[in-house]
Amino acid sequence: MMKKVIYALMLPLVVVSGLVFANREIKNETTKKPPLSAAERKAERKKWEASPDGIKFKKWEASPQGRKVLTGAAKIRKHITAFTNMETVVTSLSLPPGSRLGFGVMVRINGDDYIVKFEPEKSQLEQLHSLKVNDKIMIRSHSVSYAPKYSYPIVSCDYVERDGKVIFKRVPRKGGC
């Protein structure tokens, strides 16, 4: 009698877990979209540029502040592309008010100001907190970005060196990018 009750309880459990697993497989398959072709990307970009956010961004790009930020980003593009050292001077240990970039500092590179943001592990925070205003540091990065909200280009820092010693090296995320 006890075996029949256990079997009666196990059967629905097996059926339900099988359905859940099958449903998960179907969802995973439907979320994978093929990459867009160049024409589709161009059409999506045109559609976005016609949206209120796109129009606002285009106005910002044409404004003096936007042109200043884009020029600053272009000045360091060569270093970003080649992943070479950029000599910087720390100008502030805090980011502009209202920023939501996480941990970062303000630096000056060849007379232009930049936001340098980090994605540190907890073990790396102590070394980064040792930075002081007017410290000369060498940084490397794979990317520079900008947004209308910020008056400065945003450098995502991968590597920092001070006085010939590495004080920060970005740890790659687990599972890829």
PDB file of C-alpha atoms in Angstrom:
ATOM      1  CA  MET A   1       0.000   0.000   0.000  1.00  0.00           C
ATOM      2  CA  MET A   2       2.805   2.397   0.899  1.00  0.00           C
ATOM      3  CA  LYS A   3       4.551   1.717  -2.424  1.00  0.00           C
ATOM      4  CA  LYS A   4       1.420   2.655  -4.358  1.00  0.00           C
ATOM      5  CA  VAL A   5       1.172   5.998  -2.523  1.00  0.00           C
ATOM      6  CA  ILE A   6       4.831   6.791  -3.208  1.00  0.00           C
ATOM      7  CA  TYR A   7       4.439   5.868  -6.882  1.00  0.00           C
ATOM      8  CA  ALA A   8       1.275   7.942  -7.082  1.00  0.00           C
ATOM      9  CA  LEU A   9       3.157  10.975  -5.711  1.00  0.00           C
ATOM     10  CA  MET A  10       6.285  10.419  -7.817  1.00  0.00           C
ATOM     11  CA  LEU A  11       4.489  10.104 -11.167  1.00  0.00           C
ATOM     12  CA  PRO A  12       3.050  13.665 -11.188  1.00  0.00           C
ATOM     13  CA  LEU A  13       6.410  15.013  -9.981  1.00  0.00           C
ATOM     14  CA  VAL A  14       8.233  13.364 -12.891  1.00  0.00           C
ATOM     15  CA  VAL A  15       5.647  14.559 -15.407  1.00  0.00           C
ATOM     16  CA  VAL A  16       5.687  18.156 -14.126  1.00  0.00           C
ATOM     17  CA  SER A  17       9.501  18.353 -14.009  1.00  0.00           C
ATOM     18  CA  GLY A  18       9.635  16.988 -17.571  1.00  0.00           C
ATOM     19  CA  LEU A  19       7.210  19.656 -18.750  1.00  0.00           C
ATOM     20  CA  VAL A  20       9.154  22.404 -16.987  1.00  0.00           C
ATOM     21  CA  PHE A  21      12.423  21.207 -18.526  1.00  0.00           C
ATOM     22  CA  ALA A  22      10.858  20.974 -21.999  1.00  0.00           C
ATOM     23  CA  ASN A  23       9.383  24.465 -21.651  1.00  0.00           C
ATOM     24  CA  ARG A  24      12.809  25.801 -20.639  1.00  0.00           C
ATOM     25  CA  GLU A  25      14.346  24.266 -23.769  1.00  0.00           C
ATOM     26  CA  ILE A  26      11.686  25.890 -25.970  1.00  0.00           C
ATOM     27  CA  LYS A  27      12.234  29.307 -24.346  1.00  0.00           C
ATOM     28  CA  ASN A  28      16.013  29.071 -24.841  1.00  0.00           C
ATOM     29  CA  GLU A  29      15.532  28.290 -28.519  1.00  0.00           C
ATOM     30  CA  THR A  30      13.135  31.185 -29.107  1.00  0.00           C
ATOM     31  CA  THR A  31      15.340  33.796 -27.420  1.00  0.00           C
ATOM     32  CA  LYS A  32      18.250  33.158 -29.789  1.00  0.00           C
ATOM     33  CA  LYS A  33      17.833  35.623 -32.631  1.00  0.00           C
ATOM     34  CA  PRO A  34      20.008  35.593 -35.727  1.00  0.00           C
ATOM     35  CA  PRO A  35      22.305  38.617 -36.058  1.00  0.00           C
ATOM     36  CA  LEU A  36      20.904  41.523 -38.037  1.00  0.00           C
ATOM     37  CA  SER A  37      22.192  42.178 -41.527  1.00  0.00           C
ATOM     38  CA  ALA A  38      23.805  45.512 -42.361  1.00  0.00           C
ATOM     39  CA  ALA A  39      20.610  46.719 -44.028  1.00  0.00           C
ATOM     40  CA  GLU A  40      18.504  45.690 -41.014  1.00  0.00           C
ATOM     41  CA  ARG A  41      20.925  47.452 -38.624  1.00  0.00           C
ATOM     42  CA  LYS A  42      20.760  50.589 -40.762  1.00  0.00           C
ATOM     43  CA  ALA A  43      16.957  50.472 -40.766  1.00  0.00           C
ATOM     44  CA  GLU A  44      16.866  49.980 -36.973  1.00  0.00           C
ATOM     45  CA  ARG A  45      19.257  52.907 -36.502  1.00  0.00           C
ATOM     46  CA  LYS A  46      17.107  55.156 -38.737  1.00  0.00           C
ATOM     47  CA  LYS A  47      14.042  54.112 -36.746  1.00  0.00           C
ATOM     48  CA  TRP A  48      15.819  54.938 -33.464  1.00  0.00           C
ATOM     49  CA  GLU A  49      17.080  58.307 -34.794  1.00  0.00           C
ATOM     50  CA  ALA A  50      13.456  59.249 -35.568  1.00  0.00           C
ATOM     51  CA  SER A  51      12.366  58.390 -32.006  1.00  0.00           C
ATOM     52  CA  PRO A  52      12.279  61.083 -29.279  1.00  0.00           C
ATOM     53  CA  ASP A  53      15.436  59.648 -27.675  1.00  0.00           C
ATOM     54  CA  GLY A  54      17.235  59.595 -31.017  1.00  0.00           C
ATOM     55  CA  ILE A  55      16.272  63.190 -31.777  1.00  0.00           C
ATOM     56  CA  LYS A  56      17.430  64.271 -28.325  1.00  0.00           C
ATOM     57  CA  PHE A  57      20.759  62.462 -28.819  1.00  0.00           C
ATOM     58  CA  LYS A  58      21.291  64.050 -32.255  1.00  0.00           C
ATOM     59  CA  LYS A  59      20.665  67.512 -30.762  1.00  0.00           C
ATOM     60  CA  TRP A  60      23.177  66.749 -28.001  1.00  0.00           C
ATOM     61  CA  GLU A  61      25.780  65.603 -30.563  1.00  0.00           C
ATOM     62  CA  ALA A  62      25.404  68.903 -32.432  1.00  0.00           C
ATOM     63  CA  SER A  63      25.568  71.044 -29.259  1.00  0.00           C
ATOM     64  CA  PRO A  64      28.879  72.582 -28.083  1.00  0.00           C
ATOM     65  CA  GLN A  65      28.938  70.235 -25.071  1.00  0.00           C
ATOM     66  CA  GLY A  66      28.331  67.182 -27.265  1.00  0.00           C
ATOM     67  CA  ARG A  67      31.001  68.212 -29.774  1.00  0.00           C
ATOM     68  CA  LYS A  68      33.470  68.721 -26.898  1.00  0.00           C
ATOM     69  CA  VAL A  69      32.776  65.221 -25.534  1.00  0.00           C
ATOM     70  CA  LEU A  70      33.001  63.606 -28.997  1.00  0.00           C
ATOM     71  CA  THR A  71      36.269  65.445 -29.724  1.00  0.00           C
ATOM     72  CA  GLY A  72      37.717  64.240 -26.407  1.00  0.00           C
ATOM     73  CA  ALA A  73      36.735  60.658 -27.204  1.00  0.00           C
ATOM     74  CA  ALA A  74      38.284  60.940 -30.688  1.00  0.00           C
ATOM     75  CA  LYS A  75      41.574  62.241 -29.229  1.00  0.00           C
ATOM     76  CA  ILE A  76      42.203  59.003 -27.346  1.00  0.00           C
ATOM     77  CA  ARG A  77      40.673  56.610 -29.908  1.00  0.00           C
ATOM     78  CA  LYS A  78      44.138  55.668 -31.224  1.00  0.00           C
ATOM     79  CA  HIS A  79      45.253  54.563 -27.731  1.00  0.00           C
ATOM     80  CA  ILE A  80      41.972  52.716 -27.159  1.00  0.00           C
ATOM     81  CA  THR A  81      42.210  50.827 -30.446  1.00  0.00           C
ATOM     82  CA  ALA A  82      45.862  49.866 -29.894  1.00  0.00           C
ATOM     83  CA  PHE A  83      45.371  49.238 -26.129  1.00  0.00           C
ATOM     84  CA  THR A  84      48.427  51.364 -25.329  1.00  0.00           C
ATOM     85  CA  ASN A  85      49.310  53.330 -22.199  1.00  0.00           C
ATOM     86  CA  MET A  86      47.843  56.785 -21.700  1.00  0.00           C
ATOM     87  CA  GLU A  87      49.555  59.062 -19.195  1.00  0.00           C
ATOM     88  CA  THR A  88      46.959  60.703 -16.965  1.00  0.00           C
ATOM     89  CA  VAL A  89      46.759  62.913 -13.896  1.00  0.00           C
ATOM     90  CA  VAL A  90      44.033  62.285 -11.312  1.00  0.00           C
ATOM     91  CA  THR A  91      41.991  65.490 -10.925  1.00  0.00           C
ATOM     92  CA  SER A  92      39.190  64.264  -8.650  1.00  0.00           C
ATOM     93  CA  LEU A  93      38.530  61.173  -6.572  1.00  0.00           C
ATOM     94  CA  SER A  94      34.783  61.409  -7.109  1.00  0.00           C
ATOM     95  CA  LEU A  95      32.586  61.367 -10.180  1.00  0.00           C
ATOM     96  CA  PRO A  96      30.260  64.221 -11.180  1.00  0.00           C
ATOM     97  CA  PRO A  97      27.108  64.554  -9.030  1.00  0.00           C
ATOM     98  CA  GLY A  98      24.291  62.255 -10.102  1.00  0.00           C
ATOM     99  CA  SER A  99      26.490  59.816 -11.992  1.00  0.00           C
ATOM    100  CA  ARG A 100      25.604  56.136 -11.853  1.00  0.00           C
ATOM    101  CA  LEU A 101      28.797  54.629 -13.190  1.00  0.00           C
ATOM    102  CA  GLY A 102      29.956  52.850 -10.057  1.00  0.00           C
ATOM    103  CA  PHE A 103      33.487  53.392  -8.790  1.00  0.00           C
ATOM    104  CA  GLY A 104      35.614  55.867 -10.739  1.00  0.00           C
ATOM    105  CA  VAL A 105      37.801  58.964 -10.760  1.00  0.00           C
ATOM    106  CA  MET A 106      38.253  62.031 -12.934  1.00  0.00           C
ATOM    107  CA  VAL A 107      41.519  62.325 -14.871  1.00  0.00           C
ATOM    108  CA  ARG A 108      43.159  64.702 -17.318  1.00  0.00           C
ATOM    109  CA  ILE A 109      44.751  63.357 -20.494  1.00  0.00           C
ATOM    110  CA  ASN A 110      46.601  65.875 -22.676  1.00  0.00           C
ATOM    111  CA  GLY A 111      44.585  68.788 -21.278  1.00  0.00           C
ATOM    112  CA  ASP A 112      41.144  67.163 -21.578  1.00  0.00           C
ATOM    113  CA  ASP A 113      39.090  65.787 -18.678  1.00  0.00           C
ATOM    114  CA  TYR A 114      37.706  62.247 -18.678  1.00  0.00           C
ATOM    115  CA  ILE A 115      35.684  60.004 -16.381  1.00  0.00           C
ATOM    116  CA  VAL A 116      37.562  56.767 -15.695  1.00  0.00           C
ATOM    117  CA  LYS A 117      35.312  54.022 -14.390  1.00  0.00           C
ATOM    118  CA  PHE A 118      36.431  50.737 -12.901  1.00  0.00           C
ATOM    119  CA  GLU A 119      34.743  47.403 -12.324  1.00  0.00           C
ATOM    120  CA  PRO A 120      36.946  46.242  -9.472  1.00  0.00           C
ATOM    121  CA  GLU A 121      36.839  43.063  -7.469  1.00  0.00           C
ATOM    122  CA  LYS A 122      36.654  43.675  -3.710  1.00  0.00           C
ATOM    123  CA  SER A 123      40.321  42.700  -3.379  1.00  0.00           C
ATOM    124  CA  GLN A 124      41.292  45.512  -5.795  1.00  0.00           C
ATOM    125  CA  LEU A 125      39.426  48.325  -4.042  1.00  0.00           C
ATOM    126  CA  GLU A 126      42.125  49.025  -1.448  1.00  0.00           C
ATOM    127  CA  GLN A 127      44.738  49.740  -4.124  1.00  0.00           C
ATOM    128  CA  LEU A 128      42.344  51.986  -6.057  1.00  0.00           C
ATOM    129  CA  HIS A 129      41.365  53.870  -2.904  1.00  0.00           C
ATOM    130  CA  SER A 130      45.068  54.697  -2.430  1.00  0.00           C
ATOM    131  CA  LEU A 131      44.906  57.065  -5.437  1.00  0.00           C
ATOM    132  CA  LYS A 132      45.275  60.749  -4.623  1.00  0.00           C
ATOM    133  CA  VAL A 133      44.576  63.958  -6.531  1.00  0.00           C
ATOM    134  CA  ASN A 134      47.555  64.870  -8.784  1.00  0.00           C
ATOM    135  CA  ASP A 135      48.802  61.253  -8.925  1.00  0.00           C
ATOM    136  CA  LYS A 136      50.281  60.457 -12.315  1.00  0.00           C
ATOM    137  CA  ILE A 137      49.016  57.120 -13.519  1.00  0.00           C
ATOM    138  CA  MET A 138      49.196  55.134 -16.734  1.00  0.00           C
ATOM    139  CA  ILE A 139      45.924  53.604 -17.888  1.00  0.00           C
ATOM    140  CA  ARG A 140      44.864  51.254 -20.673  1.00  0.00           C
ATOM    141  CA  SER A 141      41.377  50.691 -21.951  1.00  0.00           C
ATOM    142  CA  HIS A 142      39.517  48.880 -24.688  1.00  0.00           C
ATOM    143  CA  SER A 143      36.582  51.295 -24.769  1.00  0.00           C
ATOM    144  CA  VAL A 144      35.521  54.904 -24.498  1.00  0.00           C
ATOM    145  CA  SER A 145      31.864  55.912 -24.458  1.00  0.00           C
ATOM    146  CA  TYR A 146      29.724  58.985 -23.967  1.00  0.00           C
ATOM    147  CA  ALA A 147      26.224  59.926 -23.004  1.00  0.00           C
ATOM    148  CA  PRO A 148      24.258  63.186 -23.017  1.00  0.00           C
ATOM    149  CA  LYS A 149      23.986  62.960 -19.227  1.00  0.00           C
ATOM    150  CA  TYR A 150      27.766  63.389 -18.798  1.00  0.00           C
ATOM    151  CA  SER A 151      29.969  66.325 -19.794  1.00  0.00           C
ATOM    152  CA  TYR A 152      33.009  64.074 -20.250  1.00  0.00           C
ATOM    153  CA  PRO A 153      33.930  60.976 -22.248  1.00  0.00           C
ATOM    154  CA  ILE A 154      33.770  57.793 -20.142  1.00  0.00           C
ATOM    155  CA  VAL A 155      36.802  55.496 -20.236  1.00  0.00           C
ATOM    156  CA  SER A 156      36.198  51.933 -18.996  1.00  0.00           C
ATOM    157  CA  CYS A 157      39.558  51.186 -17.431  1.00  0.00           C
ATOM    158  CA  ASP A 158      41.205  47.780 -17.844  1.00  0.00           C
ATOM    159  CA  TYR A 159      44.658  48.518 -16.402  1.00  0.00           C
ATOM    160  CA  VAL A 160      46.254  51.101 -14.074  1.00  0.00           C
ATOM    161  CA  GLU A 161      49.902  51.549 -13.267  1.00  0.00           C
ATOM    162  CA  ARG A 162      51.398  54.023 -10.757  1.00  0.00           C
ATOM    163  CA  ASP A 163      55.136  54.482 -10.279  1.00  0.00           C
ATOM    164  CA  GLY A 164      55.815  51.426 -12.447  1.00  0.00           C
ATOM    165  CA  LYS A 165      53.593  49.169 -10.307  1.00  0.00           C
ATOM    166  CA  VAL A 166      50.307  47.679 -11.453  1.00  0.00           C
ATOM    167  CA  ILE A 167      47.552  48.742  -9.046  1.00  0.00           C
ATOM    168  CA  PHE A 168      44.564  47.567 -11.073  1.00  0.00           C
ATOM    169  CA  LYS A 169      43.979  44.989 -13.769  1.00  0.00           C
ATOM    170  CA  ARG A 170      40.414  44.207 -14.775  1.00  0.00           C
ATOM    171  CA  VAL A 171      39.421  40.639 -14.049  1.00  0.00           C
ATOM    172  CA  PRO A 172      37.512  39.170 -17.016  1.00  0.00           C
ATOM    173  CA  ARG A 173      33.932  38.158 -16.274  1.00  0.00           C
ATOM    174  CA  LYS A 174      33.263  34.477 -15.903  1.00  0.00           C
ATOM    175  CA  GLY A 175      31.570  32.874 -18.856  1.00  0.00           C
ATOM    176  CA  GLY A 176      32.817  35.293 -21.519  1.00  0.00           C
ATOM    177  CA  CYS A 177      32.335  39.003 -22.001  1.00  0.00           C
TER     178      CYS A 177
END
